[in-house]
Amino acid sequence: MSVIVWWLVTVVLVAVHSASARVVELDWEVEYKFWWPDCKEGIVMAINGQFPGPTIDAVAGDIVIIHLTNKLSTEGVVIHWHGIRQRGTPWSDGAAGVTQCPINPGETFTYNFTVDKPGTHFYHGHYGMQRSAGLYGMMIVRAPKEKLRYDGEFNLLLSDWWHQSTHSQELALSSSPMRWIGEPQSLLINGRGQFNCSQAAYLSNEEGKRQCTFRKNDQCAPETLRIRPNKVYRLRIASTTALASLNLAVEGHKLEVVEADGNYVKPFTVDDIDIYSGETYSVLLRTHSSPTKKHFISVGVRGRKPNTTQALTVLSYVDAPESARPTLPPPVTPRWDDYNRSISFSNKFFAAKGYPPPPEKSDEQLYLLNTQNLIDGHTKWAINNVSLSVTATPYIGAIRYGLSSLSYLKSPAKELVESYDITKPPVNPTTTKSSGIYKFPMGIVVDVILQNANVLKGKISEIHPWHLHGHDFWVLGYGDGKFRPGVDEKKYNLKNPPLRNTVALYPFGWTALRFVTDNPGVWFFHCHIEPHLHMGMGVVFAEGVDRIAKMDIPDEVLGCGLTRKWLMNRGRH
Ligand SMILES: [Cu+2]
């Protein structure tokens, strides 16, 4: 064999080898840009001039390296990789104040992590209300050998949009008395929506419904999903809404749910899906044999009294003429306050075959009582009567160098939960702020029981989608009213509960989940509704504190607060 052939063989072998652990390396610049997300000019946070940000497309096992440059003139920035567990790289989780200092204007920070399992994910800003400002994009991690069978796929990234700037919103929410931001002006599908009008007005008898007008290349013009007859398409759907709980449906088509939060589920078929902020789904859609029709895909608000027009986009069979419009109206979003319908959808989820069941028993139970409270006239959300206030020193650095005495919280005695009347406004609404941190040793099984309650005024309890960083967890069950220790555990699904990273807590109810402490790090666990988190609705789990104390944490994540001082002093020795 000639030298050249040997060289070629070697090149091919290296290529095959590196294909099993590819590096996806990207240079990103974050900046504000004028944009027309809903046909009205606004300001978005763009990445490399795009809104939403670029889609990351990787294969399980790949290493993702993002060099993120902050081109904002006056504020810091971070990006959280939602659904990626960051095993071995907790400092790359991108939660400001928890796992890193915000990246300063003009500076570049490199995120470097492995995407260890396939799934539909997204990424988003996790500092202030930068997610609501439009800092987000899709992140697809493919299976080296996909077990689902389909002919094509589309990504649908769902978000909600306000005309009030997020800086103004932050101030409004922190004011005394609080000024509520209200419902979003528009819903966006892949960053595109239409304010105060409907694409389907021509099919409606409703008075005053305005037909949207836009040109094909407008930034707010909906995308058309082009499909072929008699095929199967995978829709990868993610919700990064700041506030809205959504429902998605495709006129004339059923949806087979196959994946949730990056985990395969036992397939089931529905007419529509509920999707809460922080959740992702894959659904399979089987196309009809007729090649000439167009159909509306609708996204509407549930869980809060809606005041936002449905977002629509069009599914178009290949032979449909460009000028043709859908002939049937978009699906009607189910009633917003039909919570039984919502819960029955949640109860359809089971792990797909092949997932091992959870451990049978837990070592620790953590109750998290969700209440709305006041601090000096400021409206807050509190967990176990503590409203989260993230410290200036990143928790991961404070633990690594033993710099501040973070006072760890304890699960409240059952009595606290037992004595609290969740059906009424709090008797004593005053609460306190703290770092909201709980610690767990490695290698134990933890149950978290989220307990919902009544808000400050009226007879109201809200939906809170809770998202855990660094982990998937098993959803063991949902219940009405107050959790009854010793009774409700008996109803847990321990056979095939779904693995998720986000789960809904329903009004006046409880949700139980289980996870294993197998990933040392400092993990945010919080309501994914951005205004709620802003008002303190979260906790932090320090997992394996002794292991964190020995971690080789890059200095670059710690250039603020007490860790900055510590690093500067170290330099002097
Ligand atoms: Cu919430």
PDB file of N, CA, C and O in Angstrom, residues 175-215:
ATOM      1  N   SER A 175     -41.104  47.711  43.192  1.00  0.00           N
ATOM      2  CA  SER A 175     -41.596  48.936  43.825  1.00  0.00           C
ATOM      3  C   SER A 175     -42.543  48.624  44.980  1.00  0.00           C
ATOM      4  O   SER A 175     -43.072  47.528  45.088  1.00  0.00           O
ATOM      5  N   SER A 176     -42.726  49.620  45.832  1.00  0.00           N
ATOM      6  CA  SER A 176     -43.680  49.503  46.932  1.00  0.00           C
ATOM      7  C   SER A 176     -44.703  50.629  46.815  1.00  0.00           C
ATOM      8  O   SER A 176     -44.327  51.787  46.908  1.00  0.00           O
ATOM      9  N   PRO A 177     -45.973  50.304  46.538  1.00  0.00           N
ATOM     10  CA  PRO A 177     -46.501  48.957  46.281  1.00  0.00           C
ATOM     11  C   PRO A 177     -46.060  48.430  44.918  1.00  0.00           C
ATOM     12  O   PRO A 177     -45.729  49.208  44.029  1.00  0.00           O
ATOM     13  N   MET A 178     -46.066  47.131  44.804  1.00  0.00           N
ATOM     14  CA  MET A 178     -45.666  46.493  43.565  1.00  0.00           C
ATOM     15  C   MET A 178     -46.585  46.912  42.420  1.00  0.00           C
ATOM     16  O   MET A 178     -47.790  47.060  42.607  1.00  0.00           O
ATOM     17  N   ARG A 179     -45.982  47.180  41.264  1.00  0.00           N
ATOM     18  CA  ARG A 179     -46.802  47.436  40.069  1.00  0.00           C
ATOM     19  C   ARG A 179     -46.705  46.197  39.195  1.00  0.00           C
ATOM     20  O   ARG A 179     -45.627  45.882  38.674  1.00  0.00           O
ATOM     21  N   TRP A 180     -47.811  45.500  39.055  1.00  0.00           N
ATOM     22  CA  TRP A 180     -47.808  44.246  38.301  1.00  0.00           C
ATOM     23  C   TRP A 180     -47.632  44.540  36.802  1.00  0.00           C
ATOM     24  O   TRP A 180     -48.177  45.519  36.285  1.00  0.00           O
ATOM     25  N   ILE A 181     -46.880  43.682  36.119  1.00  0.00           N
ATOM     26  CA  ILE A 181     -46.554  43.911  34.705  1.00  0.00           C
ATOM     27  C   ILE A 181     -47.698  43.535  33.760  1.00  0.00           C
ATOM     28  O   ILE A 181     -47.662  43.860  32.577  1.00  0.00           O
ATOM     29  N   GLY A 182     -48.687  42.833  34.268  1.00  0.00           N
ATOM     30  CA  GLY A 182     -49.829  42.457  33.429  1.00  0.00           C
ATOM     31  C   GLY A 182     -49.510  41.322  32.480  1.00  0.00           C
ATOM     32  O   GLY A 182     -48.412  40.764  32.501  1.00  0.00           O
ATOM     33  N   GLU A 183     -50.493  40.996  31.673  1.00  0.00           N
ATOM     34  CA  GLU A 183     -50.331  39.896  30.711  1.00  0.00           C
ATOM     35  C   GLU A 183     -49.481  40.370  29.525  1.00  0.00           C
ATOM     36  O   GLU A 183     -49.422  41.565  29.232  1.00  0.00           O
ATOM     37  N   PRO A 184     -48.815  39.426  28.843  1.00  0.00           N
ATOM     38  CA  PRO A 184     -47.958  39.827  27.714  1.00  0.00           C
ATOM     39  C   PRO A 184     -48.772  40.455  26.580  1.00  0.00           C
ATOM     40  O   PRO A 184     -49.949  40.140  26.397  1.00  0.00           O
ATOM     41  N   GLN A 185     -48.129  41.325  25.812  1.00  0.00           N
ATOM     42  CA  GLN A 185     -48.802  41.919  24.654  1.00  0.00           C
ATOM     43  C   GLN A 185     -48.923  40.902  23.522  1.00  0.00           C
ATOM     44  O   GLN A 185     -49.877  40.934  22.758  1.00  0.00           O
ATOM     45  N   SER A 186     -47.932  40.018  23.415  1.00  0.00           N
ATOM     46  CA  SER A 186     -47.956  39.052  22.311  1.00  0.00           C
ATOM     47  C   SER A 186     -47.304  37.747  22.736  1.00  0.00           C
ATOM     48  O   SER A 186     -46.495  37.721  23.658  1.00  0.00           O
ATOM     49  N   LEU A 187     -47.686  36.686  22.033  1.00  0.00           N
ATOM     50  CA  LEU A 187     -46.977  35.412  22.154  1.00  0.00           C
ATOM     51  C   LEU A 187     -46.154  35.245  20.876  1.00  0.00           C
ATOM     52  O   LEU A 187     -46.607  35.629  19.792  1.00  0.00           O
ATOM     53  N   LEU A 188     -44.956  34.684  21.029  1.00  0.00           N
ATOM     54  CA  LEU A 188     -44.073  34.531  19.875  1.00  0.00           C
ATOM     55  C   LEU A 188     -43.788  33.056  19.612  1.00  0.00           C
ATOM     56  O   LEU A 188     -43.608  32.273  20.539  1.00  0.00           O
ATOM     57  N   ILE A 189     -43.763  32.689  18.343  1.00  0.00           N
ATOM     58  CA  ILE A 189     -43.324  31.357  17.921  1.00  0.00           C
ATOM     59  C   ILE A 189     -42.045  31.569  17.125  1.00  0.00           C
ATOM     60  O   ILE A 189     -42.065  32.278  16.113  1.00  0.00           O
ATOM     61  N   ASN A 190     -40.943  31.012  17.600  1.00  0.00           N
ATOM     62  CA  ASN A 190     -39.625  31.261  17.013  1.00  0.00           C
ATOM     63  C   ASN A 190     -39.358  32.762  16.857  1.00  0.00           C
ATOM     64  O   ASN A 190     -38.833  33.226  15.844  1.00  0.00           O
ATOM     65  N   GLY A 191     -39.765  33.504  17.883  1.00  0.00           N
ATOM     66  CA  GLY A 191     -39.479  34.939  17.919  1.00  0.00           C
ATOM     67  C   GLY A 191     -40.400  35.791  17.061  1.00  0.00           C
ATOM     68  O   GLY A 191     -40.135  36.972  16.856  1.00  0.00           O
ATOM     69  N   ARG A 192     -41.480  35.194  16.549  1.00  0.00           N
ATOM     70  CA  ARG A 192     -42.369  35.932  15.650  1.00  0.00           C
ATOM     71  C   ARG A 192     -43.806  35.893  16.159  1.00  0.00           C
ATOM     72  O   ARG A 192     -44.339  34.827  16.464  1.00  0.00           O
ATOM     73  N   GLY A 193     -44.425  37.062  16.269  1.00  0.00           N
ATOM     74  CA  GLY A 193     -45.811  37.148  16.693  1.00  0.00           C
ATOM     75  C   GLY A 193     -46.453  38.376  16.086  1.00  0.00           C
ATOM     76  O   GLY A 193     -45.792  39.147  15.387  1.00  0.00           O
ATOM     77  N   GLN A 194     -47.746  38.560  16.340  1.00  0.00           N
ATOM     78  CA  GLN A 194     -48.439  39.713  15.768  1.00  0.00           C
ATOM     79  C   GLN A 194     -49.286  40.333  16.861  1.00  0.00           C
ATOM     80  O   GLN A 194     -50.161  39.668  17.418  1.00  0.00           O
ATOM     81  N   PHE A 195     -48.988  41.603  17.152  1.00  0.00           N
ATOM     82  CA  PHE A 195     -49.662  42.284  18.243  1.00  0.00           C
ATOM     83  C   PHE A 195     -51.073  42.713  17.845  1.00  0.00           C
ATOM     84  O   PHE A 195     -51.267  43.327  16.798  1.00  0.00           O
ATOM     85  N   ASN A 196     -52.028  42.358  18.721  1.00  0.00           N
ATOM     86  CA  ASN A 196     -53.369  42.918  18.628  1.00  0.00           C
ATOM     87  C   ASN A 196     -54.071  42.658  17.294  1.00  0.00           C
ATOM     88  O   ASN A 196     -54.784  43.517  16.775  1.00  0.00           O
ATOM     89  N   CYS A 197     -53.829  41.487  16.724  1.00  0.00           N
ATOM     90  CA  CYS A 197     -54.510  41.120  15.483  1.00  0.00           C
ATOM     91  C   CYS A 197     -54.419  39.607  15.350  1.00  0.00           C
ATOM     92  O   CYS A 197     -53.704  38.971  16.112  1.00  0.00           O
ATOM     93  N   SER A 198     -55.170  39.064  14.419  1.00  0.00           N
ATOM     94  CA  SER A 198     -55.104  37.616  14.211  1.00  0.00           C
ATOM     95  C   SER A 198     -54.906  37.320  12.736  1.00  0.00           C
ATOM     96  O   SER A 198     -55.533  37.943  11.880  1.00  0.00           O
ATOM     97  N   GLN A 199     -54.060  36.335  12.457  1.00  0.00           N
ATOM     98  CA  GLN A 199     -53.897  35.887  11.072  1.00  0.00           C
ATOM     99  C   GLN A 199     -55.156  35.195  10.586  1.00  0.00           C
ATOM    100  O   GLN A 199     -55.333  34.996   9.392  1.00  0.00           O
ATOM    101  N   ALA A 200     -55.995  34.786  11.543  1.00  0.00           N
ATOM    102  CA  ALA A 200     -57.178  34.011  11.185  1.00  0.00           C
ATOM    103  C   ALA A 200     -58.459  34.815  11.317  1.00  0.00           C
ATOM    104  O   ALA A 200     -59.550  34.253  11.361  1.00  0.00           O
ATOM    105  N   ALA A 201     -58.356  36.146  11.377  1.00  0.00           N
ATOM    106  CA  ALA A 201     -59.552  36.984  11.553  1.00  0.00           C
ATOM    107  C   ALA A 201     -60.562  36.728  10.433  1.00  0.00           C
ATOM    108  O   ALA A 201     -61.775  36.772  10.661  1.00  0.00           O
ATOM    109  N   TYR A 202     -60.084  36.416   9.245  1.00  0.00           N
ATOM    110  CA  TYR A 202     -60.997  36.193   8.105  1.00  0.00           C
ATOM    111  C   TYR A 202     -61.889  34.968   8.308  1.00  0.00           C
ATOM    112  O   TYR A 202     -62.872  34.800   7.596  1.00  0.00           O
ATOM    113  N   LEU A 203     -61.529  34.124   9.270  1.00  0.00           N
ATOM    114  CA  LEU A 203     -62.339  32.927   9.527  1.00  0.00           C
ATOM    115  C   LEU A 203     -63.223  33.088  10.756  1.00  0.00           C
ATOM    116  O   LEU A 203     -63.894  32.150  11.164  1.00  0.00           O
ATOM    117  N   SER A 204     -63.195  34.280  11.355  1.00  0.00           N
ATOM    118  CA  SER A 204     -63.878  34.464  12.632  1.00  0.00           C
ATOM    119  C   SER A 204     -65.087  35.372  12.484  1.00  0.00           C
ATOM    120  O   SER A 204     -65.089  36.305  11.679  1.00  0.00           O
ATOM    121  N   ASN A 205     -66.122  35.086  13.293  1.00  0.00           N
ATOM    122  CA  ASN A 205     -67.293  35.960  13.294  1.00  0.00           C
ATOM    123  C   ASN A 205     -67.199  37.016  14.388  1.00  0.00           C
ATOM    124  O   ASN A 205     -68.051  37.882  14.501  1.00  0.00           O
ATOM    125  N   GLU A 206     -66.147  36.879  15.218  1.00  0.00           N
ATOM    126  CA  GLU A 206     -65.990  37.788  16.344  1.00  0.00           C
ATOM    127  C   GLU A 206     -65.831  39.214  15.848  1.00  0.00           C
ATOM    128  O   GLU A 206     -65.025  39.476  14.958  1.00  0.00           O
ATOM    129  N   GLU A 207     -66.579  40.106  16.481  1.00  0.00           N
ATOM    130  CA  GLU A 207     -66.476  41.498  16.046  1.00  0.00           C
ATOM    131  C   GLU A 207     -65.198  42.130  16.539  1.00  0.00           C
ATOM    132  O   GLU A 207     -64.706  41.811  17.610  1.00  0.00           O
ATOM    133  N   GLY A 208     -64.650  42.998  15.745  1.00  0.00           N
ATOM    134  CA  GLY A 208     -63.470  43.750  16.154  1.00  0.00           C
ATOM    135  C   GLY A 208     -62.184  42.969  16.040  1.00  0.00           C
ATOM    136  O   GLY A 208     -61.135  43.477  16.431  1.00  0.00           O
ATOM    137  N   LYS A 209     -62.257  41.743  15.552  1.00  0.00           N
ATOM    138  CA  LYS A 209     -61.007  40.993  15.374  1.00  0.00           C
ATOM    139  C   LYS A 209     -60.335  41.501  14.106  1.00  0.00           C
ATOM    140  O   LYS A 209     -60.919  41.478  13.032  1.00  0.00           O
ATOM    141  N   ARG A 210     -59.122  41.976  14.259  1.00  0.00           N
ATOM    142  CA  ARG A 210     -58.422  42.623  13.169  1.00  0.00           C
ATOM    143  C   ARG A 210     -57.541  41.609  12.444  1.00  0.00           C
ATOM    144  O   ARG A 210     -56.848  40.813  13.067  1.00  0.00           O
ATOM    145  N   GLN A 211     -57.574  41.657  11.129  1.00  0.00           N
ATOM    146  CA  GLN A 211     -56.700  40.783  10.330  1.00  0.00           C
ATOM    147  C   GLN A 211     -55.276  41.344  10.363  1.00  0.00           C
ATOM    148  O   GLN A 211     -55.074  42.537  10.137  1.00  0.00           O
ATOM    149  N   CYS A 212     -54.294  40.505  10.650  1.00  0.00           N
ATOM    150  CA  CYS A 212     -52.901  40.977  10.663  1.00  0.00           C
ATOM    151  C   CYS A 212     -52.439  41.256   9.236  1.00  0.00           C
ATOM    152  O   CYS A 212     -52.818  40.544   8.303  1.00  0.00           O
ATOM    153  N   THR A 213     -51.623  42.263   9.117  1.00  0.00           N
ATOM    154  CA  THR A 213     -50.984  42.499   7.821  1.00  0.00           C
ATOM    155  C   THR A 213     -49.480  42.587   8.033  1.00  0.00           C
ATOM    156  O   THR A 213     -49.016  43.200   8.997  1.00  0.00           O
ATOM    157  N   PHE A 214     -48.754  41.930   7.190  1.00  0.00           N
ATOM    158  CA  PHE A 214     -47.287  42.010   7.247  1.00  0.00           C
ATOM    159  C   PHE A 214     -46.777  41.564   5.898  1.00  0.00           C
ATOM    160  O   PHE A 214     -47.479  40.905   5.126  1.00  0.00           O
ATOM    161  N   ARG A 215     -45.543  41.988   5.608  1.00  0.00           N
ATOM    162  CA  ARG A 215     -44.924  41.519   4.376  1.00  0.00           C
ATOM    163  C   ARG A 215     -44.106  40.273   4.678  1.00  0.00           C
ATOM    164  O   ARG A 215     -43.702  40.039   5.826  1.00  0.00           O
TER     165      ARG A 215
END
